[in-house]
Amino acid sequence: MRIVSLVPSITELLWDLGLGAALVGRTGFCIHPREALRGVAKVGGTKDVKLDRLRALAPTHVIVNIDENPRAVAEALAGFVPHVIVTHPCRPEDNRHLYRLLGHVFGREADADRLVARFDAALEAARGVAAARPAERVLYLIWRDPWMTIAPSTYVSATLATVGWQSLPPDPATRYPAFETNADWLDDVDRVLLSSEPYRFGDKHLAEVAAWAQRPVHLIDGEWASWYGSRAITGQQALAAFRRALDQA
C-alpha cells in the first residue's frame, strides 16, 4: 500500500489513523505533522500537481478533494492510479463519514471510531458555547485586494455556525465572493474575523479593516475553521475557546 495525499488536512488525518508508514507523497501545503512529513516526497501544490513526479512514486491510492484539487488532475490520475479516493466534506458533521471512509479503505476502522468519538465530544461542546450566547453575524475575510469572504454554503461557514457565528453575506452569487467596503449588507455585521489563510492576515491589517468596517476586528487561525479531518477536533475546541474569550474581553 502506497498512499499519496493531495489534501493537506487529510494528510494529517492519515497520520492520525496510523497510516504514516504508507504515505509516500504529499503536496507542499501538507504541513502537519511537520517533523514526521519531512521525509515524505512533495509532488507540487494542491492546484499544480506534478503528475510525472507523482507517477514515479507508484502509488496504489491517491486522495483528492473536490474543492482543493482541479478535476483535470483527478481525471489524469485515474489513468494510472489503481484507487483515486475523492473527498468533499461540506460541513463539520461530514468528518464522521470521512474518518470512517478512510478507516474502511485502509483497514483502520477502530482508529476511525476513536476519532469519531473525540469529534462528537468537541462538536457537542462547541454547540454548548453557541447555545449559551446570542448569535452573532460575522464577516470572515480570506483575501485582500480584492476583499473576499465566504458563502454560507462553505465548510468554513458551517464550522463557524457551530459556535453561534453566522457568516455574511447571506446569499452571495459565488462560494468565495469579492465585495466592496461600502456594500449595504456590511451594516449587519457584528464582528470581523481575519483568517490566517489563504491570505496571511496579521496585526498590520487590524487597523486597516477596522477603519472601514467600524466593528471589532480579530485575527483567527484559519485552520480552526477550514481544516477538516482530525484537525477538526482541535479546531472545534479552539473555536469554542476563542468565542468564550471574545465574549469575556
Short mmCIF file of C-alpha atoms in Angstrom, two decimals:
data_model
loop_
_atom_site.label_atom_id
_atom_site.label_comp_id
_atom_site.label_asym_id
_atom_site.label_seq_id
_atom_site.Cartn_x
_atom_site.Cartn_y
_atom_site.Cartn_z
CA MET A 1 0.00 0.00 0.00
CA ARG A 2 1.46 3.33 -1.16
CA ILE A 3 -0.61 6.46 -0.49
CA VAL A 4 -0.28 9.97 -1.92
CA SER A 5 -2.40 12.71 -0.35
CA LEU A 6 -3.14 15.88 -2.31
CA VAL A 7 -5.23 17.31 0.55
CA PRO A 8 -3.35 18.99 3.44
CA SER A 9 -5.84 18.23 6.20
CA ILE A 10 -6.27 14.63 5.05
CA THR A 11 -2.51 14.11 5.09
CA GLU A 12 -2.63 14.78 8.82
CA LEU A 13 -5.69 12.56 9.19
CA LEU A 14 -3.86 9.64 7.56
CA TRP A 15 -1.11 10.00 10.15
CA ASP A 16 -3.64 10.02 12.97
CA LEU A 17 -5.19 6.85 11.55
CA GLY A 18 -1.81 5.14 11.89
CA LEU A 19 -1.00 5.24 8.17
CA GLY A 20 2.15 7.34 8.25
CA ALA A 21 4.37 4.50 7.08
CA ALA A 22 2.24 4.05 3.95
CA LEU A 23 2.34 7.74 2.97
CA VAL A 24 4.81 8.19 0.09
CA GLY A 25 3.75 11.56 -1.34
CA ARG A 26 2.13 14.89 -0.40
CA THR A 27 1.75 18.47 -1.59
CA GLY A 28 3.92 21.32 -0.39
CA PHE A 29 0.91 22.59 1.55
CA CYS A 30 0.68 19.39 3.58
CA ILE A 31 2.47 20.67 6.68
CA HIS A 32 1.09 18.62 9.59
CA PRO A 33 2.57 16.72 11.36
CA ARG A 34 5.56 18.88 10.45
CA GLU A 35 8.51 16.79 11.64
CA ALA A 36 7.03 13.48 10.52
CA LEU A 37 6.45 14.76 6.98
CA ARG A 38 9.99 15.91 6.31
CA GLY A 39 10.86 12.60 4.69
CA VAL A 40 7.70 12.36 2.55
CA ALA A 41 8.16 13.38 -1.10
CA LYS A 42 6.45 16.52 -2.40
CA VAL A 43 4.51 16.37 -5.67
CA GLY A 44 3.80 20.08 -6.20
CA GLY A 45 0.87 22.09 -4.88
CA THR A 46 -2.81 21.32 -4.50
CA LYS A 47 -3.63 23.03 -7.81
CA ASP A 48 -0.41 22.42 -9.75
CA VAL A 49 0.30 18.75 -9.09
CA LYS A 50 3.44 17.41 -10.79
CA LEU A 51 1.96 14.29 -12.34
CA ASP A 52 5.29 12.92 -13.54
CA ARG A 53 6.70 13.18 -10.04
CA LEU A 54 3.59 11.55 -8.59
CA ARG A 55 3.64 8.74 -11.15
CA ALA A 56 7.25 7.93 -10.23
CA LEU A 57 6.11 7.18 -6.67
CA ALA A 58 3.93 4.31 -8.00
CA PRO A 59 1.02 4.97 -5.62
CA THR A 60 -1.73 2.44 -5.07
CA HIS A 61 -4.04 5.14 -3.66
CA VAL A 62 -4.27 8.90 -4.22
CA ILE A 63 -6.62 11.07 -2.16
CA VAL A 64 -8.10 14.20 -3.75
CA ASN A 65 -10.71 16.77 -2.80
CA ILE A 66 -13.29 18.50 -4.99
CA ASP A 67 -12.50 21.98 -3.65
CA GLU A 68 -8.73 21.58 -3.26
CA ASN A 69 -7.73 19.85 -6.50
CA PRO A 70 -8.67 20.54 -10.15
CA ARG A 71 -10.95 17.99 -11.76
CA ALA A 72 -8.44 17.56 -14.59
CA VAL A 73 -5.89 16.29 -12.07
CA ALA A 74 -8.27 13.66 -10.72
CA GLU A 75 -9.13 12.54 -14.24
CA ALA A 76 -5.45 12.23 -15.17
CA LEU A 77 -4.74 10.22 -12.02
CA ALA A 78 -7.49 7.76 -12.91
CA GLY A 79 -5.41 6.75 -15.91
CA PHE A 80 -2.54 5.28 -13.90
CA VAL A 81 -3.51 5.05 -10.20
CA PRO A 82 -5.47 1.94 -9.13
CA HIS A 83 -7.52 3.80 -6.50
CA VAL A 84 -8.39 7.52 -6.58
CA ILE A 85 -10.37 8.49 -3.48
CA VAL A 86 -12.47 11.65 -3.92
CA THR A 87 -13.49 13.58 -0.80
CA HIS A 88 -15.76 16.59 -0.27
CA PRO A 89 -16.70 17.44 3.34
CA CYS A 90 -19.23 20.30 3.25
CA ARG A 91 -19.97 20.67 6.97
CA PRO A 92 -18.34 19.60 10.24
CA GLU A 93 -20.61 16.57 10.63
CA ASP A 94 -19.15 15.16 7.40
CA ASN A 95 -15.94 14.41 9.30
CA ARG A 96 -17.57 11.30 10.74
CA HIS A 97 -18.03 9.87 7.25
CA LEU A 98 -14.53 10.95 6.24
CA TYR A 99 -12.92 9.16 9.19
CA ARG A 100 -14.95 6.01 8.58
CA LEU A 101 -14.39 6.05 4.81
CA LEU A 102 -10.61 6.11 5.15
CA GLY A 103 -10.75 3.74 8.09
CA HIS A 104 -12.65 1.23 5.94
CA VAL A 105 -10.47 1.63 2.83
CA PHE A 106 -7.23 1.21 4.75
CA GLY A 107 -8.32 -1.22 7.46
CA ARG A 108 -8.21 1.29 10.32
CA GLU A 109 -11.81 1.07 11.50
CA ALA A 110 -11.00 1.11 15.22
CA ASP A 111 -8.81 4.20 14.86
CA ALA A 112 -11.57 5.89 12.86
CA ASP A 113 -14.16 5.11 15.53
CA ARG A 114 -11.93 6.66 18.19
CA LEU A 115 -11.64 9.84 16.13
CA VAL A 116 -15.42 9.94 15.66
CA ALA A 117 -15.92 9.79 19.43
CA ARG A 118 -13.43 12.61 20.02
CA PHE A 119 -15.00 14.70 17.26
CA ASP A 120 -18.51 14.22 18.63
CA ALA A 121 -17.40 15.41 22.06
CA ALA A 122 -15.72 18.51 20.61
CA LEU A 123 -18.73 19.34 18.43
CA GLU A 124 -21.15 18.98 21.33
CA ALA A 125 -19.02 21.28 23.48
CA ALA A 126 -18.84 23.88 20.69
CA ARG A 127 -22.60 23.83 20.28
CA GLY A 128 -22.92 24.30 24.01
CA VAL A 129 -20.95 27.53 23.72
CA ALA A 130 -23.31 28.70 20.97
CA ALA A 131 -26.40 27.81 22.98
CA ALA A 132 -25.24 29.91 25.92
CA ARG A 133 -24.73 33.08 23.87
CA PRO A 134 -26.62 35.31 21.44
CA ALA A 135 -25.88 34.54 17.79
CA GLU A 136 -23.50 36.95 16.07
CA ARG A 137 -23.18 37.86 12.40
CA VAL A 138 -19.56 37.81 11.28
CA LEU A 139 -17.53 38.81 8.26
CA TYR A 140 -14.81 36.20 7.75
CA LEU A 141 -12.12 37.65 5.49
CA ILE A 142 -9.98 35.29 3.41
CA TRP A 143 -8.37 37.72 0.95
CA ARG A 144 -7.28 41.31 0.49
CA ASP A 145 -7.20 43.20 -2.83
CA PRO A 146 -9.87 42.38 -3.60
CA TRP A 147 -11.56 41.81 -0.26
CA MET A 148 -13.08 38.34 -0.27
CA THR A 149 -15.18 36.33 2.15
CA ILE A 150 -17.11 33.05 2.33
CA ALA A 151 -20.64 31.96 1.43
CA PRO A 152 -22.97 30.13 3.85
CA SER A 153 -22.63 27.03 1.65
CA THR A 154 -18.95 26.54 2.56
CA TYR A 155 -17.40 24.21 5.12
CA VAL A 156 -15.89 27.24 6.87
CA SER A 157 -19.26 28.91 7.33
CA ALA A 158 -20.82 25.72 8.68
CA THR A 159 -17.96 25.36 11.15
CA LEU A 160 -18.31 28.94 12.38
CA ALA A 161 -22.02 28.28 12.90
CA THR A 162 -21.24 25.60 15.49
CA VAL A 163 -20.16 28.34 17.92
CA GLY A 164 -23.01 30.69 17.01
CA TRP A 165 -21.36 32.75 14.28
CA GLN A 166 -23.44 33.35 11.15
CA SER A 167 -21.32 34.39 8.17
CA LEU A 168 -22.35 37.28 5.92
CA PRO A 169 -23.34 37.98 3.19
CA PRO A 170 -26.35 35.63 3.38
CA ASP A 171 -26.82 34.81 -0.31
CA PRO A 172 -23.80 35.64 -2.50
CA ALA A 173 -23.59 34.50 -6.12
CA THR A 174 -20.35 32.57 -5.54
CA ARG A 175 -18.84 30.46 -2.76
CA TYR A 176 -16.00 32.92 -2.17
CA PRO A 177 -17.38 36.34 -3.11
CA ALA A 178 -15.43 39.55 -3.56
CA PHE A 179 -17.09 42.69 -2.23
CA GLU A 180 -16.72 46.46 -1.91
CA THR A 181 -16.28 48.03 1.51
CA ASN A 182 -19.38 50.18 1.01
CA ALA A 183 -21.72 47.19 0.50
CA ASP A 184 -25.06 47.70 2.28
CA TRP A 185 -25.01 44.27 3.97
CA LEU A 186 -21.87 45.22 5.93
CA ASP A 187 -24.13 47.27 8.22
CA ASP A 188 -25.45 43.96 9.61
CA VAL A 189 -22.00 42.66 10.64
CA ASP A 190 -21.34 42.35 14.39
CA ARG A 191 -17.71 41.24 14.22
CA VAL A 192 -14.92 40.82 11.63
CA LEU A 193 -12.57 37.83 11.63
CA LEU A 194 -9.30 37.96 9.67
CA SER A 195 -8.22 34.45 8.70
CA SER A 196 -4.58 33.39 8.62
CA GLU A 197 -5.20 31.53 5.34
CA PRO A 198 -5.24 31.59 2.38
CA TYR A 199 -4.26 35.26 2.77
CA ARG A 200 -1.96 35.71 5.73
CA PHE A 201 -3.71 38.49 7.62
CA GLY A 202 -1.68 39.86 10.53
CA ASP A 203 -1.57 42.60 13.13
CA LYS A 204 -0.81 45.25 10.49
CA HIS A 205 -4.23 44.67 8.90
CA LEU A 206 -6.33 45.17 12.04
CA ALA A 207 -6.47 48.96 11.91
CA GLU A 208 -6.95 48.98 8.14
CA VAL A 209 -10.04 46.77 8.33
CA ALA A 210 -11.41 48.48 11.43
CA ALA A 211 -11.29 51.82 9.59
CA TRP A 212 -13.86 50.74 7.02
CA ALA A 213 -15.73 48.05 8.95
CA GLN A 214 -16.34 50.14 12.09
CA ARG A 215 -16.72 46.87 14.01
CA PRO A 216 -14.49 44.81 16.34
CA VAL A 217 -11.80 43.07 14.27
CA HIS A 218 -9.85 39.97 15.34
CA LEU A 219 -7.22 37.66 13.90
CA ILE A 220 -8.18 33.98 13.73
CA ASP A 221 -6.23 30.84 12.89
CA GLY A 222 -7.73 29.69 9.60
CA GLU A 223 -7.03 26.04 10.37
CA TRP A 224 -9.64 26.13 13.14
CA ALA A 225 -12.48 26.70 10.69
CA SER A 226 -11.26 25.35 7.35
CA TRP A 227 -9.34 22.15 8.11
CA TYR A 228 -11.47 19.03 8.20
CA GLY A 229 -10.01 15.66 9.18
CA SER A 230 -8.52 15.10 12.61
CA ARG A 231 -7.68 18.80 12.98
CA ALA A 232 -11.42 19.49 13.03
CA ILE A 233 -11.39 18.09 16.57
CA THR A 234 -8.88 20.60 17.93
CA GLY A 235 -10.38 23.22 15.61
CA GLN A 236 -13.79 22.94 17.27
CA GLN A 237 -12.15 23.12 20.69
CA ALA A 238 -10.14 26.21 19.73
CA LEU A 239 -13.12 27.97 18.15
CA ALA A 240 -15.22 27.39 21.26
CA ALA A 241 -12.46 28.76 23.50
CA PHE A 242 -12.00 31.74 21.17
CA ARG A 243 -15.70 32.61 21.22
CA ARG A 244 -15.73 32.41 25.02
CA ALA A 245 -12.62 34.60 25.27
CA LEU A 246 -14.04 37.29 22.98
CA ASP A 247 -17.25 37.43 24.98
CA GLN A 248 -15.27 37.91 28.20
CA ALA A 249 -12.96 40.60 26.79
#
